[in-house]
Amino acid sequence: MTTPASRSSPVAPGGTIGILGGGQLGRMLALAAARLGLKAHIFSDDAEAPAFQVCAARTHGDYRDASALAVFAATCDAITYEFENVPAETVAQLAPLKPCHPNARALAIAQDRFDEKSFLRSLGIGTAEFAAVSSPADAKAALARTGAPAILKTRRLGYDGKGQAKVANEGQLTAAFASFKSAPSILESLVDFRFEASVIAARAADGQFAAYDPPENLHEHHILRRSTVPSRLSEAQVREARDIARRIADALDYVGVFAVELFATRDGALLVNEIAPRVHNSGHWTLEACAISQFEQHIRAVAAWPLGDPVRHSDAVMENIIGKEAADWQALAAHPGALHLYGKPEIRPGRKMGHITTLSPKSQR
Amino acid sequence: MTTPASRSSPVAPGGTIGILGGGQLGRMLALAAARLGLKAHIFSDDAEAPAFQVCAARTHGDYRDASALAVFAATCDAITYEFENVPAETVAQLAPLKPCHPNARALAIAQDRFDEKSFLRSLGIGTAEFAAVSSPADAKAALARTGAPAILKTRRLGYDGKGQAKVANEGQLTAAFASFKSAPSILESLVDFRFEASVIAARAADGQFAAYDPPENLHEHHILRRSTVPSRLSEAQVREARDIARRIADALDYVGVFAVELFATRDGALLVNEIAPRVHNSGHWTLEACAISQFEQHIRAVAAWPLGDPVRHSDAVMENIIGKEAADWQALAAHPGALHLYGKPEIRPGRKMGHITTLSPKSQR
């Protein structure tokens, strides 16, 4: 059996990085790999995956198709994922064949909101109050833990606000749980935050760690609207945020870029909302405001190259282009910022179609 | 017959930009097209063209294969070239089918050093002294025009110092001419320059013009070694350089990015060395030091989109990675600058394998 090679030798130029997932994150990862003279092989279950337009090799297949995965792995020197909900059996098949990052444990923890918050608490990292809801009988004790109102979320597979409901009492909680078809869920206390922020950081296999300046994030309808650097975090909070990220990465023996979503509360605390074991929408501004973007940083980590300098040379505001906002592309083309469109064949409500980053000279903060 | 559509409507996202040539310039153009949600179709006569690794569609064929070109053109919404030595019959075939930029006249002028310098003089733009050498009988008069020593160059198809010889007298001149197999040539006076610089600029079909800050360029063995912004050009010289570029572009009704290579002489004059009707090695630093790179700017012009802002947010030094310098890729990977490797399968002497751009805070000059 091949050694999993979590401490593997660097992938030489001309080598191939396999990427599971072909959305905009996979696309921007493929573009970053190309900068470094590396080829990207995209594996996606979507025949029209945007990343297929920019890669050296492509496989259209199911993420559970063992024979397609084996052929894919044979062409790759290292493998990564653009999304966290990779089936566990997919990782279990690929990991013995080629270096795969992030590792199975990091993915498993990020896939389950309860395990994720339990993991964070085990590291002494602050989160909202939370309790598992596995049956209607858990409702009362869970509400006693979180207070009301609170948010019920499915433990798995939620994103952009899907599988979430605000509940004010036991009746609403059991109704929401029923509406989730009794899927294992987590009840979380409402955090009265001043603003949201995130840390985008990278860890290499040898423990090297690099964090970008944390952006401040604004969500609308549970979808990221805008990220701004610098944020309103104090210098001490920036240090604290980076320290949180570092402790998470070290505990998971993490390799690659990841994001830690944070609430900055009114009393100055930082609470972790969730971990994204991948490049992150709130880090897209690094494409213009840093010489080494989050996408290149992730490729560097996965390819076992030294991490790049995450220094930021400019202030930046990144604004998402969502759904039908993309229809007016001629206005977007005339926008003075740096435009990115993701090559998605169809506009759908809530779909992330692109983003625009506007730079300004670096403030002294 | 289809209208040539030199004032064409913009290419919508999802559309395809055809690029003739698959080297590093075609590769970086394809990557820039992808940012904007445009697909790239690369046509190259090299089965291992680096740009094939990053494009949505690829054609491996001869630039004079009329049927392959017709199929290629049918898939494209606009067409451009990564190199100036496109056969005239190729352009003649493509231009009636789809918007093609730069236009045939710009290519023809840039393909012939004598026509190029004659064109520049017709605009009142300074160049070295020069004279055509079509036969050994031209040697004496040519030397009388340029003085000695001078440089004999083939009128066509020279690059990176190929097809050039320094000559001190009539005998050396006729010998060099014979060594060029009597190819039509041009004799140019030696310019005792203080330094070299270039203007990278873009013109849109509606006449919109945008120039990047001119870099200062250092050549070694006729190959670009390093470009630095800002250059030692005075503010007045920067204005003059941009004005030269604008006059050239307007006279050619040029659409796209082009470079004007300049000598800054010891007495403060700017003389044009040559015009490159394409993105240019001395503009690679725009990838990191500007929000809109020369590559995106060219795609914007070719796609009939508005030009982007060429403002530079940082100082930059771009260093080429040439020939066997690429062999030590592990040291390059650890370099603190932004590394670009071109995906070329083989290292050869003098071959441009990649480059590194190092940013620093913008100086007040």
XYZ file of C-alpha atoms in Angstrom, chain B:
365
model
C -19.909 38.525 -46.563
C -19.829 39.106 -42.833
C -18.918 42.615 -41.800
C -15.420 42.804 -40.323
C -17.005 44.642 -37.398
C -14.014 46.628 -36.230
C -16.577 48.535 -34.129
C -18.214 45.403 -32.836
C -20.604 44.796 -29.961
C -19.073 43.479 -26.743
C -18.588 39.750 -26.268
C -21.009 38.587 -23.561
C -19.800 36.497 -20.597
C -19.670 32.876 -21.675
C -18.400 33.965 -25.097
C -15.124 32.751 -26.561
C -11.943 34.655 -27.314
C -9.820 32.912 -29.933
C -6.084 33.234 -29.405
C -3.543 32.326 -32.074
C -0.406 31.155 -30.341
C -0.067 29.044 -27.217
C 3.069 30.267 -25.462
C 3.231 32.059 -22.136
C 1.523 35.152 -23.515
C -1.392 33.113 -24.851
C -1.501 31.294 -21.531
C -1.680 34.472 -19.473
C -4.274 35.895 -21.887
C -6.395 32.762 -21.420
C -6.125 33.083 -17.636
C -7.193 36.726 -17.878
C -10.164 35.857 -20.089
C -11.267 33.330 -17.471
C -11.373 36.045 -14.781
C -13.966 37.850 -16.876
C -16.117 34.778 -17.435
C -14.909 34.431 -21.026
C -13.694 31.196 -22.563
C -10.415 30.948 -24.430
C -9.904 28.866 -27.555
C -6.180 28.433 -28.195
C -4.909 27.694 -31.712
C -1.282 26.607 -31.739
C 1.046 24.653 -33.989
C 2.771 23.249 -30.879
C 1.165 20.079 -29.511
C 2.589 20.919 -26.070
C 1.629 24.601 -26.091
C 1.608 25.849 -22.477
C -1.695 27.646 -23.078
C -3.436 24.375 -23.889
C -3.339 23.632 -20.134
C -5.647 26.498 -19.197
C -8.219 26.942 -21.952
C -11.764 25.810 -22.630
C -10.997 24.703 -26.210
C -7.820 23.964 -28.118
C -6.856 23.404 -31.730
C -3.478 21.959 -32.641
C -2.891 22.962 -36.236
C -0.818 24.863 -38.720
C -1.354 28.634 -38.861
C -1.870 28.296 -42.620
C -4.390 25.436 -42.439
C -7.426 27.170 -43.933
C -9.946 24.546 -42.914
C -8.695 24.366 -39.318
C -8.805 28.172 -39.150
C -12.387 28.228 -40.437
C -13.515 25.740 -37.792
C -11.625 27.733 -35.150
C -13.170 31.044 -36.206
C -16.661 29.550 -36.111
C -16.260 28.822 -32.377
C -14.968 32.302 -31.488
C -16.662 35.630 -30.819
C -13.440 37.614 -31.265
C -9.892 36.655 -32.217
C -6.448 37.884 -31.225
C -2.792 36.852 -31.474
C -0.088 36.365 -28.903
C 2.723 37.011 -31.409
C 3.296 39.461 -34.215
C 4.606 37.099 -36.857
C 1.185 35.768 -37.777
C 1.207 34.942 -41.502
C -0.552 37.676 -43.469
C -2.778 35.100 -45.199
C -3.951 33.840 -41.796
C -5.162 37.300 -40.841
C -6.651 37.775 -44.301
C -8.693 34.627 -43.819
C -9.829 35.304 -40.251
C -10.546 39.036 -40.350
C -13.674 38.819 -42.525
C -15.094 36.077 -40.294
C -14.819 37.531 -36.798
C -13.496 40.720 -35.166
C -9.692 40.297 -35.219
C -7.333 42.501 -33.234
C -4.770 43.854 -33.729
C -5.554 44.609 -37.349
C -3.596 43.479 -40.398
C -1.870 46.829 -40.886
C -0.531 46.925 -37.328
C 0.786 43.393 -37.701
C 2.343 44.108 -41.098
C 4.139 47.212 -39.826
C 5.446 45.419 -36.743
C 6.643 42.493 -38.871
C 9.055 44.583 -40.908
C 11.667 46.655 -39.116
C 12.120 49.008 -42.060
C 8.408 49.642 -42.529
C 8.083 50.081 -38.776
C 10.780 52.741 -38.516
C 9.507 54.468 -41.655
C 6.022 54.548 -40.104
C 7.384 56.021 -36.869
C 9.297 58.710 -38.749
C 6.139 59.550 -40.718
C 4.526 60.374 -37.355
C 7.482 62.556 -36.382
C 8.608 60.055 -33.742
C 12.331 59.735 -33.117
C 14.213 56.537 -33.954
C 17.808 55.513 -34.591
C 19.123 56.413 -38.026
C 18.390 53.593 -40.435
C 18.672 52.459 -44.037
C 17.424 49.462 -45.999
C 19.988 46.903 -47.108
C 18.606 44.830 -49.967
C 21.871 43.961 -51.648
C 25.597 44.299 -50.969
C 25.486 47.361 -53.200
C 23.486 49.186 -50.493
C 26.260 48.835 -47.918
C 28.169 52.039 -48.531
C 25.191 54.381 -48.627
C 23.642 52.679 -45.626
C 26.782 53.128 -43.546
C 26.970 56.744 -44.628
C 23.491 57.222 -43.221
C 24.005 55.444 -39.881
C 27.665 55.943 -39.167
C 29.782 53.085 -37.860
C 29.617 50.884 -35.936
C 25.991 50.046 -36.682
C 23.661 47.051 -36.356
C 22.465 45.011 -39.281
C 19.158 43.252 -38.670
C 16.928 41.178 -40.891
C 13.792 43.188 -41.622
C 11.546 40.278 -40.648
C 11.313 37.480 -38.062
C 14.117 38.481 -35.729
C 13.594 38.244 -31.969
C 15.710 38.012 -28.818
C 18.788 39.078 -30.805
C 18.426 36.490 -33.538
C 19.234 37.846 -37.017
C 21.342 40.733 -35.695
C 25.011 41.592 -36.167
C 27.110 44.556 -35.116
C 29.207 45.799 -38.051
C 32.042 48.325 -38.057
C 32.693 48.722 -41.778
C 31.541 47.850 -45.270
C 33.285 44.476 -45.299
C 31.667 43.351 -42.069
C 28.333 44.614 -43.302
C 28.414 42.631 -46.549
C 29.635 39.553 -44.653
C 26.792 39.840 -42.148
C 24.316 40.357 -44.972
C 25.622 37.192 -46.644
C 25.315 35.320 -43.314
C 21.636 36.352 -43.277
C 21.398 34.613 -46.693
C 20.795 38.025 -48.281
C 17.470 38.386 -46.495
C 16.168 41.957 -46.818
C 17.765 43.816 -43.941
C 17.983 47.148 -42.191
C 21.068 48.910 -40.917
C 20.509 50.905 -37.738
C 22.774 53.362 -35.974
C 23.925 52.391 -32.504
C 22.062 54.381 -29.884
C 24.200 55.322 -26.903
C 21.299 55.084 -24.497
C 21.282 55.770 -20.765
C 18.661 53.104 -20.208
C 15.807 51.332 -21.945
C 12.134 51.716 -21.104
C 8.795 50.763 -22.590
C 5.226 51.931 -22.632
C 2.528 49.295 -22.254
C -0.723 50.799 -23.400
C -4.133 49.831 -24.656
C -6.555 51.339 -27.099
C -10.209 50.405 -27.458
C -12.182 50.478 -30.711
C -13.866 53.740 -29.645
C -10.465 55.399 -29.169
C -10.334 55.040 -25.368
C -6.662 54.924 -24.393
C -4.979 53.699 -21.207
C -1.243 53.484 -20.504
C 0.525 51.805 -17.605
C 3.451 53.511 -15.920
C 6.460 52.882 -18.172
C 8.918 50.344 -16.762
C 12.670 50.588 -17.134
C 14.060 47.500 -18.844
C 17.392 45.756 -18.660
C 18.380 43.320 -21.394
C 21.140 40.724 -21.198
C 22.216 38.849 -24.324
C 19.294 40.526 -26.141
C 16.784 38.954 -23.729
C 14.808 40.946 -21.187
C 16.322 40.348 -17.782
C 14.420 42.770 -15.547
C 11.719 45.435 -15.643
C 11.406 48.008 -12.874
C 8.637 50.502 -12.106
C 8.954 53.348 -11.617
C 11.684 53.948 -14.196
C 14.224 56.764 -14.216
C 12.124 58.637 -16.785
C 11.224 62.157 -15.671
C 7.579 63.128 -15.378
C 7.879 65.003 -18.655
C 9.395 61.953 -20.328
C 6.595 59.752 -19.009
C 4.107 62.135 -20.598
C 6.116 62.125 -23.809
C 6.300 58.320 -23.837
C 2.544 58.017 -23.380
C 1.981 60.579 -26.102
C 4.180 58.582 -28.484
C 2.174 55.440 -27.700
C -1.102 57.230 -28.220
C -0.057 58.663 -31.579
C 1.062 55.227 -32.764
C -2.178 53.585 -31.651
C -4.391 56.241 -33.187
C -2.478 56.132 -36.484
C -2.943 52.361 -36.674
C -6.569 52.437 -35.463
C -5.175 49.908 -33.028
C -7.342 47.796 -30.717
C -5.695 45.927 -27.860
C -2.551 46.159 -25.763
C 0.767 46.994 -27.353
C 4.249 47.893 -26.225
C 6.560 50.621 -27.456
C 10.200 49.929 -26.660
C 12.173 53.089 -26.002
C 15.755 54.220 -25.649
C 16.255 57.048 -23.161
C 19.363 58.740 -24.516
C 22.007 60.559 -22.511
C 20.778 63.894 -23.835
C 17.215 63.279 -22.638
C 15.627 62.198 -25.923
C 13.279 59.240 -26.298
C 13.822 57.124 -29.392
C 11.517 54.273 -30.308
C 13.269 50.960 -30.807
C 10.288 48.896 -31.833
C 6.569 48.332 -31.498
C 5.213 45.040 -30.202
C 1.550 44.661 -31.243
C 0.710 42.448 -28.280
C 1.061 42.056 -24.543
C 4.715 42.346 -23.652
C 7.233 40.786 -21.305
C 8.036 44.205 -19.826
C 4.386 44.461 -18.708
C 4.209 41.249 -16.680
C 4.539 43.203 -13.412
C 1.014 44.562 -14.034
C -0.306 41.172 -12.858
C 0.554 42.093 -9.273
C 1.082 45.847 -9.221
C -2.239 46.787 -10.857
C -5.783 45.556 -10.267
C -6.217 45.115 -14.048
C -3.228 43.446 -15.723
C -2.049 43.997 -19.289
C -3.525 40.589 -20.107
C -6.997 41.476 -18.864
C -6.695 44.870 -20.524
C -5.992 43.208 -23.869
C -8.919 40.807 -23.472
C -11.144 43.763 -22.554
C -10.134 45.611 -25.720
C -10.489 42.553 -27.974
C -13.875 41.707 -26.433
C -15.003 45.323 -26.948
C -15.369 45.879 -23.206
C -14.423 49.178 -21.570
C -10.728 49.383 -20.696
C -9.768 48.968 -17.046
C -7.943 51.477 -14.887
C -4.169 51.036 -15.426
C -3.302 52.650 -12.092
C -0.344 51.116 -10.278
C -0.689 50.618 -6.505
C 2.850 49.409 -5.810
C 6.393 49.641 -7.054
C 7.524 46.458 -8.745
C 10.532 44.603 -10.071
C 9.918 41.792 -12.566
C 12.761 39.361 -13.153
C 12.646 36.747 -15.895
C 13.489 33.110 -15.228
C 15.531 32.079 -18.242
C 16.699 28.647 -19.384
C 18.291 26.529 -16.700
C 17.462 29.049 -13.984
C 14.119 27.211 -13.911
C 15.788 23.960 -12.870
C 16.136 25.172 -9.292
C 12.383 25.470 -8.878
C 12.503 24.683 -5.176
C 14.513 27.846 -4.569
C 12.116 29.759 -6.824
C 9.156 28.383 -4.851
C 10.715 29.803 -1.683
C 11.354 33.245 -3.231
C 9.292 35.888 -1.430
C 8.056 37.405 -4.716
C 5.116 36.340 -6.839
C 6.274 33.402 -8.944
C 4.936 32.584 -12.382
C 5.988 29.436 -14.229
C 4.789 28.915 -17.772
C 4.241 25.168 -17.902
C 6.850 24.621 -20.609
C 7.738 20.943 -20.835
C 11.436 21.444 -21.517
C 14.188 23.803 -20.398
C 16.256 25.222 -23.281
C 19.020 27.858 -23.273
C 17.540 31.353 -23.507
C 13.985 30.071 -23.165
C 11.691 32.178 -20.988
C 10.453 29.710 -18.373
C 8.775 32.058 -15.924
C 9.171 35.284 -13.995
C 9.038 36.649 -10.470
C 7.562 39.986 -9.491
C 8.502 41.609 -6.211
C 6.302 44.426 -4.933
C 7.218 47.247 -2.591
C 5.221 50.222 -1.302
C 4.694 52.864 -3.957
C 7.380 55.526 -3.893
C 6.376 59.169 -4.079
C 8.043 59.789 -7.476
